[in-house]
mmCIF file of C-alpha atoms and ligand atoms in Angstrom:
data_model
loop_
_atom_site.group_PDB
_atom_site.id
_atom_site.type_symbol
_atom_site.label_atom_id
_atom_site.label_comp_id
_atom_site.label_asym_id
_atom_site.label_seq_id
_atom_site.Cartn_x
_atom_site.Cartn_y
_atom_site.Cartn_z
ATOM 1 C CA UNK A 1343 38.590 14.983 -21.935
ATOM 2 C CA UNK A 1344 38.528 16.171 -25.544
ATOM 3 C CA UNK A 1345 38.722 13.242 -27.939
ATOM 4 C CA UNK A 1346 39.330 13.192 -31.686
ATOM 5 C CA UNK A 1347 37.671 10.287 -33.520
ATOM 6 C CA UNK A 1348 38.774 9.012 -36.919
ATOM 7 C CA UNK A 1349 36.876 6.543 -39.088
ATOM 8 C CA UNK A 1350 38.125 5.299 -42.467
ATOM 9 C CA UNK A 1351 37.323 1.573 -42.531
ATOM 10 C CA UNK A 1352 35.232 1.534 -45.693
ATOM 11 C CA UNK A 1353 33.992 4.339 -47.944
ATOM 12 C CA UNK A 1354 33.341 7.120 -45.432
ATOM 13 C CA UNK A 1355 36.144 9.390 -44.265
ATOM 14 C CA UNK A 1356 34.932 10.852 -40.987
ATOM 15 C CA UNK A 1357 36.471 12.980 -38.262
ATOM 16 C CA UNK A 1358 34.783 14.180 -35.071
ATOM 17 C CA UNK A 1359 35.585 15.851 -31.777
ATOM 18 C CA UNK A 1360 33.813 14.654 -28.631
ATOM 19 C CA UNK A 1361 34.052 16.331 -25.240
ATOM 20 C CA UNK A 1362 33.223 14.216 -22.173
ATOM 21 C CA UNK A 1363 31.899 17.411 -20.614
ATOM 22 C CA UNK A 1364 30.006 19.016 -23.489
ATOM 23 C CA UNK A 1365 29.229 16.138 -25.859
ATOM 24 C CA UNK A 1366 29.968 16.191 -29.579
ATOM 25 C CA UNK A 1367 31.634 19.429 -30.633
ATOM 26 C CA UNK A 1368 31.820 18.668 -34.328
ATOM 27 C CA UNK A 1369 31.537 15.771 -36.748
ATOM 28 C CA UNK A 1370 32.408 15.831 -40.453
ATOM 29 C CA UNK A 1371 32.034 13.037 -42.953
ATOM 30 C CA UNK A 1372 32.968 12.736 -46.593
ATOM 31 C CA UNK A 1373 31.001 9.885 -48.148
ATOM 32 C CA UNK A 1374 32.531 8.271 -51.217
ATOM 33 C CA UNK A 1375 29.247 6.500 -52.019
ATOM 34 C CA UNK A 1376 28.752 8.405 -55.283
ATOM 35 C CA UNK A 1377 32.290 7.608 -56.418
ATOM 36 C CA UNK A 1378 31.832 3.866 -55.866
ATOM 37 C CA UNK A 1379 28.227 3.737 -57.112
ATOM 38 C CA UNK A 1380 29.540 3.755 -60.682
ATOM 39 C CA UNK A 1381 31.263 0.415 -59.977
ATOM 40 C CA UNK A 1382 28.345 -1.215 -58.114
ATOM 41 C CA UNK A 1383 30.431 -1.693 -54.961
ATOM 42 C CA UNK A 1384 33.381 -0.305 -53.026
ATOM 43 C CA UNK A 1385 36.739 -0.488 -54.851
ATOM 44 C CA UNK A 1386 39.301 -0.749 -52.023
ATOM 45 C CA UNK A 1387 42.154 1.062 -53.766
ATOM 46 C CA UNK A 1388 39.874 3.919 -54.829
ATOM 47 C CA UNK A 1389 38.592 4.139 -51.236
ATOM 48 C CA UNK A 1390 42.145 4.369 -49.838
ATOM 49 C CA UNK A 1391 43.136 7.101 -52.264
ATOM 50 C CA UNK A 1392 40.082 9.169 -51.409
ATOM 51 C CA UNK A 1393 40.719 8.751 -47.681
ATOM 52 C CA UNK A 1394 44.256 10.075 -48.215
ATOM 53 C CA UNK A 1395 42.903 13.159 -49.973
ATOM 54 C CA UNK A 1396 40.123 13.898 -47.495
ATOM 55 C CA UNK A 1397 41.394 13.033 -44.040
ATOM 56 C CA UNK A 1398 43.664 16.004 -43.394
ATOM 57 C CA UNK A 1399 41.231 18.672 -44.745
ATOM 58 C CA UNK A 1400 38.431 17.103 -42.658
ATOM 59 C CA UNK A 1401 40.611 17.231 -39.558
ATOM 60 C CA UNK A 1402 41.531 20.886 -40.220
ATOM 61 C CA UNK A 1403 37.886 21.792 -40.867
ATOM 62 C CA UNK A 1404 36.808 20.136 -37.620
ATOM 63 C CA UNK A 1405 39.445 21.897 -35.561
ATOM 64 C CA UNK A 1406 38.571 25.259 -37.151
ATOM 65 C CA UNK A 1407 34.853 24.770 -36.521
ATOM 66 C CA UNK A 1408 35.481 23.896 -32.849
ATOM 67 C CA UNK A 1409 38.067 26.690 -32.486
ATOM 68 C CA UNK A 1410 40.532 24.124 -31.183
ATOM 69 C CA UNK A 1411 44.140 23.304 -31.967
ATOM 70 C CA UNK A 1412 45.767 19.887 -31.777
ATOM 71 C CA UNK A 1413 47.165 20.771 -28.339
ATOM 72 C CA UNK A 1414 43.598 20.908 -26.964
ATOM 73 C CA UNK A 1415 43.105 17.212 -27.717
ATOM 74 C CA UNK A 1416 43.605 14.707 -24.879
ATOM 75 C CA UNK A 1417 43.084 11.503 -26.810
ATOM 76 C CA UNK A 1418 42.846 10.260 -30.402
ATOM 77 C CA UNK A 1419 40.565 7.316 -31.182
ATOM 78 C CA UNK A 1420 40.811 5.547 -34.528
ATOM 79 C CA UNK A 1421 39.038 2.576 -36.104
ATOM 80 C CA UNK A 1422 41.775 -0.004 -36.678
ATOM 81 C CA UNK A 1423 39.627 -3.086 -37.420
ATOM 82 C CA UNK A 1424 37.699 -4.568 -39.108
ATOM 83 C CA UNK A 1425 37.559 -3.065 -42.585
ATOM 84 C CA UNK A 1426 39.402 -2.639 -45.871
ATOM 85 C CA UNK A 1427 43.074 -2.893 -45.035
ATOM 86 C CA UNK A 1428 44.276 0.028 -47.169
ATOM 87 C CA UNK A 1429 41.408 2.208 -45.969
ATOM 88 C CA UNK A 1430 42.095 1.438 -42.286
ATOM 89 C CA UNK A 1431 45.777 2.048 -42.886
ATOM 90 C CA UNK A 1432 45.098 5.673 -43.869
ATOM 91 C CA UNK A 1433 43.165 6.456 -40.661
ATOM 92 C CA UNK A 1434 45.597 4.604 -38.401
ATOM 93 C CA UNK A 1435 48.656 6.247 -39.983
ATOM 94 C CA UNK A 1436 47.086 9.690 -39.709
ATOM 95 C CA UNK A 1437 46.128 9.089 -36.065
ATOM 96 C CA UNK A 1438 49.600 7.816 -35.174
ATOM 97 C CA UNK A 1439 51.342 10.696 -36.932
ATOM 98 C CA UNK A 1440 49.162 13.204 -35.156
ATOM 99 C CA UNK A 1441 49.504 11.441 -31.807
ATOM 100 C CA UNK A 1442 53.290 11.323 -32.132
ATOM 101 C CA UNK A 1443 53.499 15.000 -33.098
ATOM 102 C CA UNK A 1444 51.157 16.143 -30.312
ATOM 103 C CA UNK A 1445 52.388 13.589 -27.738
ATOM 104 C CA UNK A 1446 48.855 12.281 -27.242
ATOM 105 C CA UNK A 1447 47.786 8.633 -26.854
ATOM 106 C CA UNK A 1448 46.119 6.884 -29.801
ATOM 107 C CA UNK A 1449 43.435 4.374 -28.938
ATOM 108 C CA UNK A 1450 42.571 1.661 -31.475
ATOM 109 C CA UNK A 1451 38.798 1.203 -31.568
ATOM 110 C CA UNK A 1452 36.944 -1.777 -33.000
ATOM 111 C CA UNK A 1453 34.484 -0.581 -35.636
ATOM 112 C CA UNK A 1454 31.600 -2.679 -34.284
ATOM 113 C CA UNK A 1455 32.149 -1.404 -30.753
ATOM 114 C CA UNK A 1456 31.771 2.077 -32.255
ATOM 115 C CA UNK A 1457 28.478 1.138 -33.916
ATOM 116 C CA UNK A 1458 27.161 -0.332 -30.656
ATOM 117 C CA UNK A 1459 28.175 2.591 -28.454
ATOM 118 C CA UNK A 1460 26.641 5.053 -30.969
ATOM 119 C CA UNK A 1461 23.294 4.390 -29.271
ATOM 120 C CA UNK A 1462 24.659 5.896 -26.031
ATOM 121 C CA UNK A 1463 25.320 9.153 -27.907
ATOM 122 C CA UNK A 1464 21.634 9.335 -28.820
ATOM 123 C CA UNK A 1465 20.505 8.210 -25.337
ATOM 124 C CA UNK A 1466 23.008 9.732 -22.889
ATOM 125 C CA UNK A 1467 21.465 7.843 -19.951
ATOM 126 C CA UNK A 1468 21.895 4.484 -21.669
ATOM 127 C CA UNK A 1469 24.580 2.197 -20.225
ATOM 128 C CA UNK A 1470 25.261 -1.562 -20.389
ATOM 129 C CA UNK A 1471 24.292 -4.254 -19.658
ATOM 130 C CA UNK A 1472 22.473 -4.700 -22.940
ATOM 131 C CA UNK A 1473 22.150 -6.961 -25.949
ATOM 132 C CA UNK A 1474 23.494 -5.393 -29.143
ATOM 133 C CA UNK A 1475 22.530 -6.201 -32.717
ATOM 134 C CA UNK A 1476 24.835 -4.849 -35.420
ATOM 135 C CA UNK A 1477 23.489 -4.871 -38.950
ATOM 136 C CA UNK A 1478 25.647 -3.347 -41.668
ATOM 137 C CA UNK A 1479 27.025 -4.002 -45.132
ATOM 138 C CA UNK A 1480 29.564 -6.435 -43.700
ATOM 139 C CA UNK A 1481 28.075 -7.632 -40.411
ATOM 140 C CA UNK A 1482 25.020 -9.201 -38.824
ATOM 141 C CA UNK A 1483 26.210 -9.918 -35.313
ATOM 142 C CA UNK A 1484 24.617 -10.108 -31.868
ATOM 143 C CA UNK A 1485 26.732 -9.276 -28.820
ATOM 144 C CA UNK A 1486 26.171 -9.222 -25.117
ATOM 145 C CA UNK A 1487 27.665 -6.112 -23.501
ATOM 146 C CA UNK A 1488 28.143 -6.234 -19.740
ATOM 147 C CA UNK A 1489 28.569 -3.479 -17.112
ATOM 148 C CA UNK A 1490 32.367 -3.526 -17.440
ATOM 149 C CA UNK A 1491 32.160 -3.083 -21.256
ATOM 150 C CA UNK A 1492 33.058 -6.664 -22.064
ATOM 151 C CA UNK A 1493 31.656 -7.716 -25.442
ATOM 152 C CA UNK A 1494 30.674 -11.347 -25.994
ATOM 153 C CA UNK A 1495 29.667 -12.577 -29.431
ATOM 154 C CA UNK A 1496 26.412 -14.555 -29.131
ATOM 155 C CA UNK A 1497 25.553 -15.156 -32.768
ATOM 156 C CA UNK A 1498 26.322 -14.030 -36.300
ATOM 157 C CA UNK A 1499 25.545 -14.708 -39.922
ATOM 158 C CA UNK A 1500 27.214 -17.720 -41.453
ATOM 159 C CA UNK A 1501 27.026 -16.182 -44.939
ATOM 160 C CA UNK A 1502 25.697 -12.823 -46.184
ATOM 161 C CA UNK A 1503 25.280 -9.789 -43.945
ATOM 162 C CA UNK A 1504 21.829 -8.162 -43.882
ATOM 163 C CA UNK A 1505 23.080 -5.070 -45.745
ATOM 164 C CA UNK A 1506 24.681 -7.245 -48.385
ATOM 165 C CA UNK A 1507 21.300 -8.881 -49.121
ATOM 166 C CA UNK A 1508 19.651 -5.446 -49.368
ATOM 167 C CA UNK A 1509 22.391 -4.362 -51.785
ATOM 168 C CA UNK A 1510 22.286 -7.527 -53.908
ATOM 169 C CA UNK A 1511 18.479 -7.519 -54.086
ATOM 170 C CA UNK A 1512 18.525 -3.867 -55.158
ATOM 171 C CA UNK A 1513 21.076 -4.698 -57.841
ATOM 172 C CA UNK A 1514 18.877 -7.445 -59.329
ATOM 173 C CA UNK A 1515 15.946 -5.020 -59.265
ATOM 174 C CA UNK A 1516 17.977 -2.502 -61.275
ATOM 175 C CA UNK A 1517 18.573 -0.172 -58.296
ATOM 176 C CA UNK A 1518 21.725 1.742 -57.289
ATOM 177 C CA UNK A 1519 24.530 0.779 -54.919
ATOM 178 C CA UNK A 1520 24.176 0.836 -51.953
ATOM 179 C CA UNK A 1521 20.628 -0.411 -52.268
ATOM 180 C CA UNK A 1522 19.126 -0.270 -48.761
ATOM 181 C CA UNK A 1523 17.201 2.959 -49.268
ATOM 182 C CA UNK A 1524 16.069 1.898 -52.761
ATOM 183 C CA UNK A 1525 14.476 -1.266 -51.296
ATOM 184 C CA UNK A 1526 12.987 0.717 -48.410
ATOM 185 C CA UNK A 1527 11.358 3.194 -50.844
ATOM 186 C CA UNK A 1528 9.938 0.407 -53.027
ATOM 187 C CA UNK A 1529 8.635 -1.367 -49.919
ATOM 188 C CA UNK A 1530 6.728 1.763 -48.873
ATOM 189 C CA UNK A 1531 4.264 0.977 -51.676
ATOM 190 C CA UNK A 1532 4.160 -2.794 -51.242
ATOM 191 C CA UNK A 1533 2.374 -5.382 -49.113
ATOM 192 C CA UNK A 1534 4.739 -6.943 -46.588
ATOM 193 C CA UNK A 1535 2.513 -10.010 -46.270
ATOM 194 C CA UNK A 1536 2.292 -10.675 -50.021
ATOM 195 C CA UNK A 1537 5.014 -13.339 -50.056
ATOM 196 C CA UNK A 1538 6.164 -15.679 -47.298
ATOM 197 C CA UNK A 1539 9.936 -15.915 -47.646
ATOM 198 C CA UNK A 1540 12.000 -18.583 -45.832
ATOM 199 C CA UNK A 1541 13.696 -17.967 -42.476
ATOM 200 C CA UNK A 1542 16.861 -19.887 -41.649
ATOM 201 C CA UNK A 1543 17.868 -21.484 -38.322
ATOM 202 C CA UNK A 1544 14.488 -21.055 -36.635
ATOM 203 C CA UNK A 1545 14.902 -21.061 -32.855
ATOM 204 C CA UNK A 1546 18.696 -20.616 -33.042
ATOM 205 C CA UNK A 1547 20.763 -17.464 -32.479
ATOM 206 C CA UNK A 1548 22.438 -17.736 -35.838
ATOM 207 C CA UNK A 1549 21.704 -16.028 -39.172
ATOM 208 C CA UNK A 1550 21.859 -17.184 -42.771
ATOM 209 C CA UNK A 1551 20.553 -14.901 -45.511
ATOM 210 C CA UNK A 1552 21.758 -16.758 -48.617
ATOM 211 C CA UNK A 1553 18.558 -18.853 -48.857
ATOM 212 C CA UNK A 1554 16.432 -15.714 -48.543
ATOM 213 C CA UNK A 1555 18.551 -14.054 -51.221
ATOM 214 C CA UNK A 1556 17.972 -16.983 -53.614
ATOM 215 C CA UNK A 1557 14.229 -17.035 -52.859
ATOM 216 C CA UNK A 1558 13.991 -13.301 -53.564
ATOM 217 C CA UNK A 1559 15.956 -13.679 -56.838
ATOM 218 C CA UNK A 1560 13.689 -16.544 -57.971
ATOM 219 C CA UNK A 1561 10.565 -14.530 -57.147
ATOM 220 C CA UNK A 1562 11.869 -11.531 -59.107
ATOM 221 C CA UNK A 1563 12.688 -13.765 -62.099
ATOM 222 C CA UNK A 1564 9.226 -15.404 -62.103
ATOM 223 C CA UNK A 1565 7.620 -11.997 -62.478
ATOM 224 C CA UNK A 1566 4.387 -12.926 -60.635
ATOM 225 C CA UNK A 1567 4.683 -10.210 -57.981
ATOM 226 C CA UNK A 1568 5.367 -6.494 -58.186
ATOM 227 C CA UNK A 1569 8.825 -5.294 -57.120
ATOM 228 C CA UNK A 1570 7.070 -3.283 -54.383
ATOM 229 C CA UNK A 1571 5.491 -6.417 -52.862
ATOM 230 C CA UNK A 1572 8.760 -8.336 -53.146
ATOM 231 C CA UNK A 1573 10.689 -5.490 -51.473
ATOM 232 C CA UNK A 1574 8.127 -5.135 -48.664
ATOM 233 C CA UNK A 1575 7.940 -8.898 -47.996
ATOM 234 C CA UNK A 1576 11.733 -9.239 -48.120
ATOM 235 C CA UNK A 1577 12.233 -6.309 -45.757
ATOM 236 C CA UNK A 1578 9.644 -7.636 -43.305
ATOM 237 C CA UNK A 1579 11.272 -11.082 -43.351
ATOM 238 C CA UNK A 1580 14.667 -9.537 -42.515
ATOM 239 C CA UNK A 1581 13.180 -7.290 -39.803
ATOM 240 C CA UNK A 1582 11.225 -10.050 -38.066
ATOM 241 C CA UNK A 1583 14.165 -12.471 -38.281
ATOM 242 C CA UNK A 1584 16.464 -9.890 -36.681
ATOM 243 C CA UNK A 1585 13.939 -9.249 -33.896
ATOM 244 C CA UNK A 1586 13.297 -12.931 -33.108
ATOM 245 C CA UNK A 1587 16.978 -13.772 -32.737
ATOM 246 C CA UNK A 1588 17.866 -10.620 -30.820
ATOM 247 C CA UNK A 1589 15.054 -11.291 -28.326
ATOM 248 C CA UNK A 1590 16.309 -14.833 -27.906
ATOM 249 C CA UNK A 1591 19.819 -13.518 -27.191
ATOM 250 C CA UNK A 1592 18.481 -10.948 -24.698
ATOM 251 C CA UNK A 1593 16.553 -13.656 -22.897
ATOM 252 C CA UNK A 1594 19.620 -15.939 -22.808
ATOM 253 C CA UNK A 1595 21.584 -13.279 -20.904
ATOM 254 C CA UNK A 1596 18.599 -11.890 -18.993
ATOM 255 C CA UNK A 1597 18.965 -8.457 -20.561
ATOM 256 C CA UNK A 1598 16.117 -5.974 -20.709
ATOM 257 C CA UNK A 1599 17.761 -3.448 -23.003
ATOM 258 C CA UNK A 1600 18.471 -3.959 -26.711
ATOM 259 C CA UNK A 1601 20.703 -1.700 -28.808
ATOM 260 C CA UNK A 1602 20.607 -1.828 -32.616
ATOM 261 C CA UNK A 1603 23.326 -0.217 -34.750
ATOM 262 C CA UNK A 1604 25.054 -0.170 -38.146
ATOM 263 C CA UNK A 1605 23.936 1.173 -41.521
ATOM 264 C CA UNK A 1606 20.945 -1.189 -41.854
ATOM 265 C CA UNK A 1607 19.614 0.015 -38.475
ATOM 266 C CA UNK A 1608 18.527 3.117 -40.422
ATOM 267 C CA UNK A 1609 15.838 0.963 -42.074
ATOM 268 C CA UNK A 1610 12.293 2.165 -41.322
ATOM 269 C CA UNK A 1611 10.695 -1.281 -41.257
ATOM 270 C CA UNK A 1612 13.349 -2.697 -38.915
ATOM 271 C CA UNK A 1613 12.788 0.262 -36.582
ATOM 272 C CA UNK A 1614 9.020 -0.161 -36.809
ATOM 273 C CA UNK A 1615 9.092 -3.914 -36.085
ATOM 274 C CA UNK A 1616 11.475 -3.518 -33.122
ATOM 275 C CA UNK A 1617 9.726 -0.446 -31.684
ATOM 276 C CA UNK A 1618 6.274 -2.025 -31.996
ATOM 277 C CA UNK A 1619 7.550 -4.987 -30.028
ATOM 278 C CA UNK A 1620 9.027 -2.724 -27.336
ATOM 279 C CA UNK A 1621 5.790 -0.729 -27.037
ATOM 280 C CA UNK A 1622 3.816 -3.899 -26.395
ATOM 281 C CA UNK A 1623 6.392 -5.445 -24.111
ATOM 282 C CA UNK A 1624 6.602 -4.729 -20.414
ATOM 283 C CA UNK A 1625 10.197 -5.714 -19.922
ATOM 284 C CA UNK A 1626 12.181 -4.911 -23.094
ATOM 285 C CA UNK A 1627 13.445 -1.454 -24.096
ATOM 286 C CA UNK A 1628 14.932 -0.872 -27.544
ATOM 287 C CA UNK A 1629 17.448 1.827 -28.497
ATOM 288 C CA UNK A 1630 18.319 2.894 -32.050
ATOM 289 C CA UNK A 1631 20.910 5.638 -32.645
ATOM 290 C CA UNK A 1632 19.736 8.679 -34.642
ATOM 291 C CA UNK A 1633 19.870 8.018 -38.394
ATOM 292 C CA UNK A 1634 23.117 9.925 -38.942
ATOM 293 C CA UNK A 1635 24.779 7.788 -36.264
ATOM 294 C CA UNK A 1636 23.822 4.491 -37.942
ATOM 295 C CA UNK A 1637 26.127 4.832 -40.942
ATOM 296 C CA UNK A 1638 29.879 5.049 -40.436
ATOM 297 C CA UNK A 1639 31.011 8.146 -38.535
ATOM 298 C CA UNK A 1640 33.955 9.435 -36.526
ATOM 299 C CA UNK A 1641 31.711 10.592 -33.686
ATOM 300 C CA UNK A 1642 31.016 7.028 -32.549
ATOM 301 C CA UNK A 1643 34.754 6.292 -32.628
ATOM 302 C CA UNK A 1644 35.622 9.377 -30.550
ATOM 303 C CA UNK A 1645 32.894 8.450 -28.069
ATOM 304 C CA UNK A 1646 33.962 4.768 -27.927
ATOM 305 C CA UNK A 1647 37.569 5.889 -27.269
ATOM 306 C CA UNK A 1648 36.337 7.997 -24.334
ATOM 307 C CA UNK A 1649 34.422 4.998 -22.935
ATOM 308 C CA UNK A 1650 37.435 2.675 -23.376
ATOM 309 C CA UNK A 1651 39.954 5.152 -21.956
ATOM 310 C CA UNK A 1652 39.898 3.310 -18.620
ATOM 311 C CA UNK A 1653 41.538 0.298 -20.313
ATOM 312 C CA UNK A 1654 44.612 2.412 -21.167
ATOM 313 C CA UNK A 1655 45.434 0.333 -24.244
ATOM 314 C CA UNK A 1656 47.113 2.572 -26.766
ATOM 315 C CA UNK A 1657 48.840 2.041 -30.081
ATOM 316 C CA UNK A 1658 52.601 2.084 -30.171
ATOM 317 C CA UNK A 1659 53.631 4.951 -32.456
ATOM 318 C CA UNK A 1660 56.665 3.031 -33.586
ATOM 319 C CA UNK A 1661 55.094 -0.394 -33.999
ATOM 320 C CA UNK A 1662 53.667 -1.781 -37.197
ATOM 321 C CA UNK A 1663 51.534 0.875 -38.862
ATOM 322 C CA UNK A 1664 48.724 -1.575 -39.286
ATOM 323 C CA UNK A 1665 47.829 -3.760 -36.344
ATOM 324 C CA UNK A 1666 44.398 -5.381 -36.228
ATOM 325 C CA UNK A 1667 45.064 -7.556 -33.215
ATOM 326 C CA UNK A 1668 44.844 -4.867 -30.627
ATOM 327 C CA UNK A 1669 41.661 -2.926 -31.073
ATOM 328 C CA UNK A 1670 39.725 -2.267 -27.917
ATOM 329 C CA UNK A 1671 36.328 -3.747 -27.492
ATOM 330 C CA UNK A 1672 35.769 -6.857 -29.446
ATOM 331 C CA UNK A 1673 38.875 -8.618 -30.649
HETATM 332 O O1 KG4 B 609 27.428 0.556 -41.389
HETATM 333 P P1 KG4 B 609 27.491 0.926 -42.829
HETATM 334 O O2 KG4 B 609 27.379 2.384 -43.198
HETATM 335 O O3 KG4 B 609 28.821 0.419 -43.470
HETATM 336 C C1 KG4 B 609 29.380 -0.814 -43.093
HETATM 337 O O4 KG4 B 609 30.108 -0.845 -42.065
HETATM 338 O O5 KG4 B 609 29.039 -1.793 -43.802
HETATM 339 O O6 KG4 B 609 26.334 0.078 -43.582
HETATM 340 C C2 KG4 B 609 26.126 0.145 -44.972
HETATM 341 C C3 KG4 B 609 24.928 -0.745 -45.327
HETATM 342 C C4 KG4 B 609 24.682 -0.909 -46.842
HETATM 343 O O7 KG4 B 609 24.512 -2.283 -47.111
HETATM 344 C C5 KG4 B 609 23.377 -0.126 -47.081
HETATM 345 O O8 KG4 B 609 22.593 -0.641 -48.153
HETATM 346 C C6 KG4 B 609 22.686 -0.318 -45.753
HETATM 347 O O9 KG4 B 609 23.716 -0.173 -44.794
HETATM 348 N N1 KG4 B 609 21.618 0.674 -45.510
HETATM 349 C C7 KG4 B 609 20.314 0.346 -45.413
HETATM 350 C C8 KG4 B 609 19.598 1.562 -45.214
HETATM 351 N N2 KG4 B 609 20.502 2.589 -45.186
HETATM 352 C C9 KG4 B 609 21.740 2.015 -45.364
HETATM 353 N N3 KG4 B 609 19.701 -0.842 -45.484
HETATM 354 C C10 KG4 B 609 18.362 -0.865 -45.351
HETATM 355 N N4 KG4 B 609 17.610 0.252 -45.172
HETATM 356 C C11 KG4 B 609 18.179 1.479 -45.094
HETATM 357 N N5 KG4 B 609 17.428 2.566 -44.912
HETATM 358 ZN ZN1 ZN B 610 30.009 0.327 -40.278
#
């Protein structure tokens, strides 16, 4: 099967072609990060307008690079939830229009399912069952994924997402938006054990980062520690909290494999803390997608659509253009 994947849920417009026989044939992303950086966050209407301008040229560029025409496609996968409504609307409308014109099915893919399955692209032998941690700008969620590709939510944040805390901390430190890499670079020159920050819900599979955020803000304002030490200690607190709760979830479901995905999974310290644990553990294996597959991309959506094809749940071309209730995977 040759599958087109479309992602437009936030500030990345991304189109990819995945072949079940040959793997990824092409993947193109236009990141609007620089456009939104001036505002310190994503402006939904600006995101939608940029998606409208970029989606068709990206699709044409992908098809040209793969030497394919629309008729060569067997399936179109598109992120239809969750995300910014106007931004999703652009991808879903484009996918439906194309599907209708080409007479090809359009599969609605849940964005988080895409992030989780991205690890299988980097490790082609990897298959469920596994425990999945998704850490992004909007989510900090742990799922169990079983052999039949059923996703069960085990725990989530009750307030801020991990990426949000990285971004807000960076902002207070005078860094850019998004701030994950800024914090990571500062932390490279800091001592991760300099400050002991609080961890919420110890022993429970449940996250809360608002207390950590306040503690970090107060420490910055007091001015007793360098920004490098604060960044390193903050990052280590997030990484070790994520590991503790993910291990607890894996143990609850008797899983030996852990998948980590989403933009924050690109973080070096999180990778180090998880991988160090796996190296010393006899029974847990940990899988991170390649860096480029952590942030939003159409490749993971094309791949997820190919994995969900067996469910045969497609969008109705004539139904409501925007329908969040029927994505495959998690809702
Ligand atoms: O998955 P993603 O691209 O978009 C959402 O679906 O939210 O994640 C974006 C988030 C931002 O909060 C950004 O600061 C964070 O991922 N991020 C990082 C790193 N790279 C991106 N956070 C920590 N360390 C990084 N290296
Ligand atoms: Zn994402």
